[in-house]
CSV table of C-alpha atoms in Angstrom, one decimal:
chain,number,residue,atom,x,y,z
L,1,ASP,CA,-7.5,-4.8,2.3
L,2,VAL,CA,-5.5,-7.4,4.8
L,3,LYS,CA,-3.8,-6.2,7.1
L,4,VAL,CA,-1.3,-6.2,10.3
L,5,THR,CA,-2.9,-3.8,13.4
L,6,GLN,CA,0.0,-2.1,15.4
L,7,SER,CA,-2.2,-0.1,18.5
L,8,SER,CA,0.5,3.0,18.5
L,9,ARG,CA,2.5,3.6,15.8
L,10,TYR,CA,4.8,6.1,18.5
L,11,LEU,CA,4.8,5.4,22.3
L,12,VAL,CA,6.9,6.7,25.0
L,13,LYS,CA,7.2,5.2,28.5
L,14,ARG,CA,9.3,5.3,32.0
L,15,THR,CA,11.9,3.1,32.6
L,16,GLY,CA,10.4,-0.2,34.5
L,17,GLU,CA,6.8,1.1,33.0
L,18,LYS,CA,5.4,-2.0,32.0
L,19,VAL,CA,3.9,-2.0,27.7
L,20,PHE,CA,2.1,-3.0,26.1
L,21,LEU,CA,2.3,-4.0,22.4
L,22,GLU,CA,-1.5,-5.2,20.4
L,23,CYS,CA,-0.8,-6.8,17.1
L,24,VAL,CA,-3.9,-7.5,15.3
L,25,GLN,CA,-4.3,-9.2,11.5
L,26,ASP,CA,-7.4,-10.4,9.8
L,27,MET,CA,-6.0,-12.9,7.2
L,28,ASP,CA,-6.7,-16.1,9.7
L,29,HIS,CA,-2.0,-16.3,9.4
L,30,GLU,CA,-1.2,-19.1,12.1
L,31,ASN,CA,2.0,-17.4,12.9
L,32,MET,CA,2.6,-14.3,14.5
L,33,PHE,CA,6.1,-12.2,14.8
L,34,TRP,CA,7.5,-9.3,17.0
L,35,TYR,CA,10.8,-8.2,15.1
L,36,ARG,CA,12.5,-5.1,16.8
L,37,GLN,CA,14.9,-2.8,14.3
L,38,ASP,CA,17.6,-0.8,15.6
L,39,PRO,CA,20.2,0.9,13.2
L,40,GLY,CA,22.9,-1.2,12.3
L,41,LEU,CA,21.5,-4.5,13.6
L,42,GLY,CA,18.7,-5.1,11.3
L,43,LEU,CA,15.6,-7.0,12.3
L,44,ARG,CA,15.9,-9.3,15.8
L,45,LEU,CA,12.9,-11.6,16.2
L,46,ILE,CA,12.3,-11.2,19.6
L,47,TYR,CA,9.2,-14.3,19.4
L,48,PHE,CA,6.8,-15.9,17.3
L,49,SER,CA,4.2,-17.7,18.0
L,50,TYR,CA,2.3,-20.9,15.8
L,51,ASP,CA,-0.6,-21.6,17.0
L,52,VAL,CA,-2.9,-20.2,19.5
L,53,LYS,CA,-1.3,-20.0,23.6
L,54,MET,CA,1.9,-21.5,21.2
L,55,LYS,CA,5.1,-19.8,21.4
L,56,GLU,CA,8.5,-20.3,20.8
L,57,LYS,CA,11.8,-17.8,21.4
L,58,GLY,CA,13.2,-15.9,18.7
L,59,ASP,CA,17.1,-15.0,19.2
L,60,ILE,CA,16.2,-11.9,21.5
L,61,PRO,CA,13.6,-12.7,23.8
L,62,GLU,CA,15.0,-11.7,26.6
L,63,GLY,CA,13.0,-8.7,28.9
L,64,TYR,CA,10.1,-9.6,26.8
L,65,SER,CA,7.4,-12.3,27.1
L,66,VAL,CA,4.1,-12.7,24.7
L,67,SER,CA,0.6,-13.7,24.5
L,68,ARG,CA,-1.5,-15.3,21.9
L,69,GLU,CA,-5.1,-15.8,23.6
L,70,LYS,CA,-6.4,-15.5,20.1
L,71,LYS,CA,-5.8,-16.8,16.7
L,72,GLU,CA,-6.1,-13.1,15.9
L,73,ARG,CA,-3.4,-11.6,18.7
L,74,PHE,CA,-0.4,-11.2,19.2
L,75,SER,CA,0.6,-9.2,22.1
L,76,LEU,CA,4.3,-8.5,23.1
L,77,ILE,CA,5.0,-7.6,26.6
L,78,LEU,CA,7.7,-5.7,28.4
L,79,GLU,CA,7.2,-6.0,31.8
L,80,SER,CA,9.7,-3.4,33.0
L,81,ALA,CA,10.9,-1.6,30.5
L,82,SER,CA,14.7,0.1,30.5
L,83,THR,CA,15.8,2.3,27.8
L,84,ASN,CA,18.0,0.1,25.6
L,85,GLN,CA,14.1,-0.9,24.5
L,86,THR,CA,13.8,1.8,23.0
L,87,SER,CA,13.3,0.8,19.4
L,88,MET,CA,11.1,0.4,16.7
L,89,TYR,CA,9.0,-2.9,17.1
L,90,LEU,CA,7.3,-4.7,14.2
L,91,CYS,CA,4.0,-6.9,14.2
L,92,ALA,CA,3.8,-9.7,11.8
L,93,SER,CA,2.3,-12.5,11.0
L,94,ALA,CA,2.0,-15.4,8.0
L,95,SER,CA,0.3,-18.4,6.5
L,96,GLY,CA,2.4,-21.8,6.5
L,97,GLY,CA,4.1,-24.8,8.8
L,98,SER,CA,7.9,-24.7,9.8
L,99,SER,CA,7.9,-26.3,6.0
L,100,GLY,CA,6.3,-24.6,4.1
L,101,ALA,CA,7.2,-20.4,3.0
L,102,ASN,CA,6.5,-18.3,4.9
L,103,VAL,CA,5.5,-14.7,3.2
L,104,LEU,CA,5.0,-12.2,5.7
L,105,THR,CA,2.6,-9.8,6.0
L,106,PHE,CA,4.1,-6.5,8.3
L,107,GLY,CA,2.5,-3.9,10.3
L,108,ALA,CA,3.7,-0.3,10.0
L,109,GLY,CA,6.0,-0.4,13.2
L,110,SER,CA,5.6,0.6,17.2
L,111,ARG,CA,8.2,3.6,17.2
L,112,LEU,CA,8.9,2.7,21.8
L,113,THR,CA,11.0,5.4,23.4
L,114,VAL,CA,11.8,4.7,27.3
L,115,LEU,CA,13.2,7.7,28.8
K,25,SER,CA,21.8,-13.4,13.5
K,26,GLN,CA,22.2,-12.6,11.1
K,27,GLN,CA,23.4,-14.4,7.5
K,28,GLY,CA,22.1,-11.8,5.1
K,29,GLU,CA,24.4,-9.3,3.8
K,30,GLU,CA,23.5,-7.1,1.0
K,31,ASP,CA,26.0,-4.3,-0.9
K,32,PRO,CA,25.9,-2.0,-1.1
K,33,GLN,CA,24.8,-0.4,2.3
K,34,ALA,CA,23.6,2.4,0.4
K,35,LEU,CA,23.5,3.1,-3.0
K,36,SER,CA,21.4,6.7,-5.1
K,37,ILE,CA,20.7,6.4,-8.3
K,38,GLN,CA,18.9,8.8,-11.4
K,39,GLU,CA,15.3,8.8,-11.7
K,40,GLY,CA,14.9,6.1,-15.5
K,41,GLU,CA,18.1,4.4,-13.9
K,42,ASN,CA,18.1,0.6,-13.4
K,43,ALA,CA,19.2,0.0,-9.6
K,44,THR,CA,20.9,-3.4,-8.4
K,45,MET,CA,21.2,-4.0,-5.0
K,46,ASN,CA,22.8,-8.1,-3.3
K,47,CYS,CA,22.9,-10.3,-1.1
K,48,SER,CA,24.7,-13.3,0.3
K,49,TYR,CA,24.2,-15.6,2.0
K,50,LYS,CA,26.0,-18.7,4.3
K,51,THR,CA,24.2,-21.8,4.7
K,52,SER,CA,22.2,-23.6,2.2
K,53,ILE,CA,18.9,-22.3,1.7
K,54,ASN,CA,15.1,-23.0,0.8
K,55,ASN,CA,13.8,-19.6,-0.2
K,56,LEU,CA,15.4,-16.5,0.0
K,57,GLN,CA,12.9,-13.0,0.3
K,58,TRP,CA,13.1,-9.4,-0.7
K,59,TYR,CA,11.0,-6.8,1.7
K,60,ARG,CA,10.8,-3.4,0.1
K,61,GLN,CA,10.7,-1.0,3.2
K,62,ASN,CA,9.7,2.6,3.6
K,63,SER,CA,11.1,5.0,5.7
K,64,GLY,CA,9.8,4.2,9.3
K,65,ARG,CA,7.4,2.3,8.0
K,66,GLY,CA,6.9,-1.7,8.3
K,67,LEU,CA,8.5,-4.0,5.1
K,68,VAL,CA,6.4,-5.0,2.3
K,69,HIS,CA,7.0,-8.1,0.2
K,70,LEU,CA,8.7,-7.8,-2.8
K,71,ILE,CA,9.0,-11.3,-4.6
K,72,LEU,CA,10.0,-15.2,-3.3
K,73,ILE,CA,12.6,-17.6,-4.8
K,74,ARG,CA,12.5,-20.8,-3.9
K,75,SER,CA,16.1,-22.1,-4.0
K,76,ASN,CA,15.6,-24.7,-7.5
K,77,GLU,CA,14.7,-21.6,-9.2
K,78,ARG,CA,17.8,-19.4,-11.2
K,79,GLU,CA,15.8,-16.2,-12.0
K,80,LYS,CA,12.9,-14.8,-11.1
K,81,HIS,CA,10.5,-11.1,-12.5
K,82,SER,CA,7.5,-9.8,-11.0
K,83,GLY,CA,7.1,-6.1,-13.1
K,84,ARG,CA,9.6,-3.8,-13.1
K,85,LEU,CA,11.4,-6.6,-10.7
K,86,ARG,CA,14.1,-9.0,-11.3
K,87,VAL,CA,15.6,-11.7,-9.4
K,88,THR,CA,18.3,-13.6,-9.7
K,89,LEU,CA,19.5,-16.6,-7.2
K,90,ASP,CA,23.6,-18.6,-7.8
K,91,THR,CA,22.9,-21.4,-4.8
K,92,SER,CA,26.7,-22.1,-6.0
K,93,LYS,CA,27.5,-18.1,-4.7
K,94,LYS,CA,25.5,-18.0,-2.1
K,95,SER,CA,24.3,-14.8,-3.7
K,96,SER,CA,21.2,-13.6,-4.9
K,97,SER,CA,20.9,-9.7,-6.5
K,98,LEU,CA,17.3,-7.5,-6.9
K,99,LEU,CA,17.3,-5.2,-10.1
K,100,ILE,CA,14.7,-2.5,-10.3
K,101,THR,CA,14.0,-1.1,-13.6
K,102,ALA,CA,13.4,2.1,-14.7
K,103,SER,CA,13.5,3.7,-11.2
K,104,ARG,CA,11.4,6.0,-10.6
K,105,ALA,CA,11.2,8.7,-7.2
K,106,ALA,CA,8.6,6.2,-5.1
K,107,ASP,CA,11.6,2.9,-4.8
K,108,THR,CA,13.3,5.3,-2.8
K,109,ALA,CA,13.7,2.9,0.1
K,110,SER,CA,15.5,0.7,1.9
K,111,TYR,CA,15.5,-3.5,0.8
K,112,PHE,CA,16.0,-6.7,2.8
K,113,CYS,CA,17.1,-9.9,2.3
K,114,ALA,CA,15.4,-12.6,4.3
K,115,THR,CA,16.6,-16.5,4.2
K,116,ALA,CA,15.2,-19.5,4.8
K,117,THR,CA,17.5,-22.1,6.0
K,118,LEU,CA,17.0,-25.7,4.3
K,119,GLY,CA,16.3,-28.5,7.3
K,120,GLY,CA,15.1,-24.9,9.8
K,121,ASN,CA,12.4,-23.5,9.8
K,122,ASN,CA,11.0,-21.6,7.8
K,123,ARG,CA,9.2,-19.2,10.5
K,124,LYS,CA,12.9,-18.1,11.5
K,125,LEU,CA,14.6,-16.3,8.4
K,126,ILE,CA,17.1,-15.1,8.8
K,127,TRP,CA,17.5,-11.2,8.0
K,128,GLY,CA,20.5,-9.2,5.6
K,129,LEU,CA,20.6,-5.5,7.7
K,130,GLY,CA,19.4,-4.0,4.0
K,131,THR,CA,20.9,-1.8,1.1
K,132,SER,CA,19.6,1.7,1.4
K,133,LEU,CA,18.4,3.6,-2.2
K,134,ALA,CA,17.6,6.3,-2.9
K,135,VAL,CA,16.3,7.2,-6.8
K,136,ASN,CA,17.3,11.1,-7.5
K,137,PRO,CA,14.3,12.6,-9.2
């Protein structure tokens, strides 16, 4: 059963802490994505990666960075967590290039609370 | 930026009834996708319809696309309690990067036993 695995379902961190959210996919997909989901705001794209070591900013990259050292793993980093980063974080992967149909496979989500 | 707008925002029906939810979008698209999200979980892809298609079926799901009205509808027939979830549409903009889908805010569907 193909899947996207997010390392933590629930995290509680303090303001100013560095936070790592890990995501691994086993489908050999080129593309990986990090979204955050907030009530009333829907899904907003933070960053995506279309190849190893390649990344592109999404709609709300401020306060976040990403790392993709291996094809199967895409990490989201909050350098200094703030309370407004309390959210549900969703990782997804997809095959296909920029012109192909990108059907996303999502992980179960990581709910981050920053105190 | 949010392009898709689903309506209604919330829908409550009885088991066995049909559920229809709609999605409108603003720019020309390559394709439109529907996803389901169970409470507190990740999203699951349901169906993709391309801009040159008008209707598509998958099991109890029927999706229509009207590019002249920039709208799509998702029909779930003979609904079940397990269909209770939020449903999102996502569009890939024509001429844009298909990796950057534009998402609606979702329709919350409650199917009562």
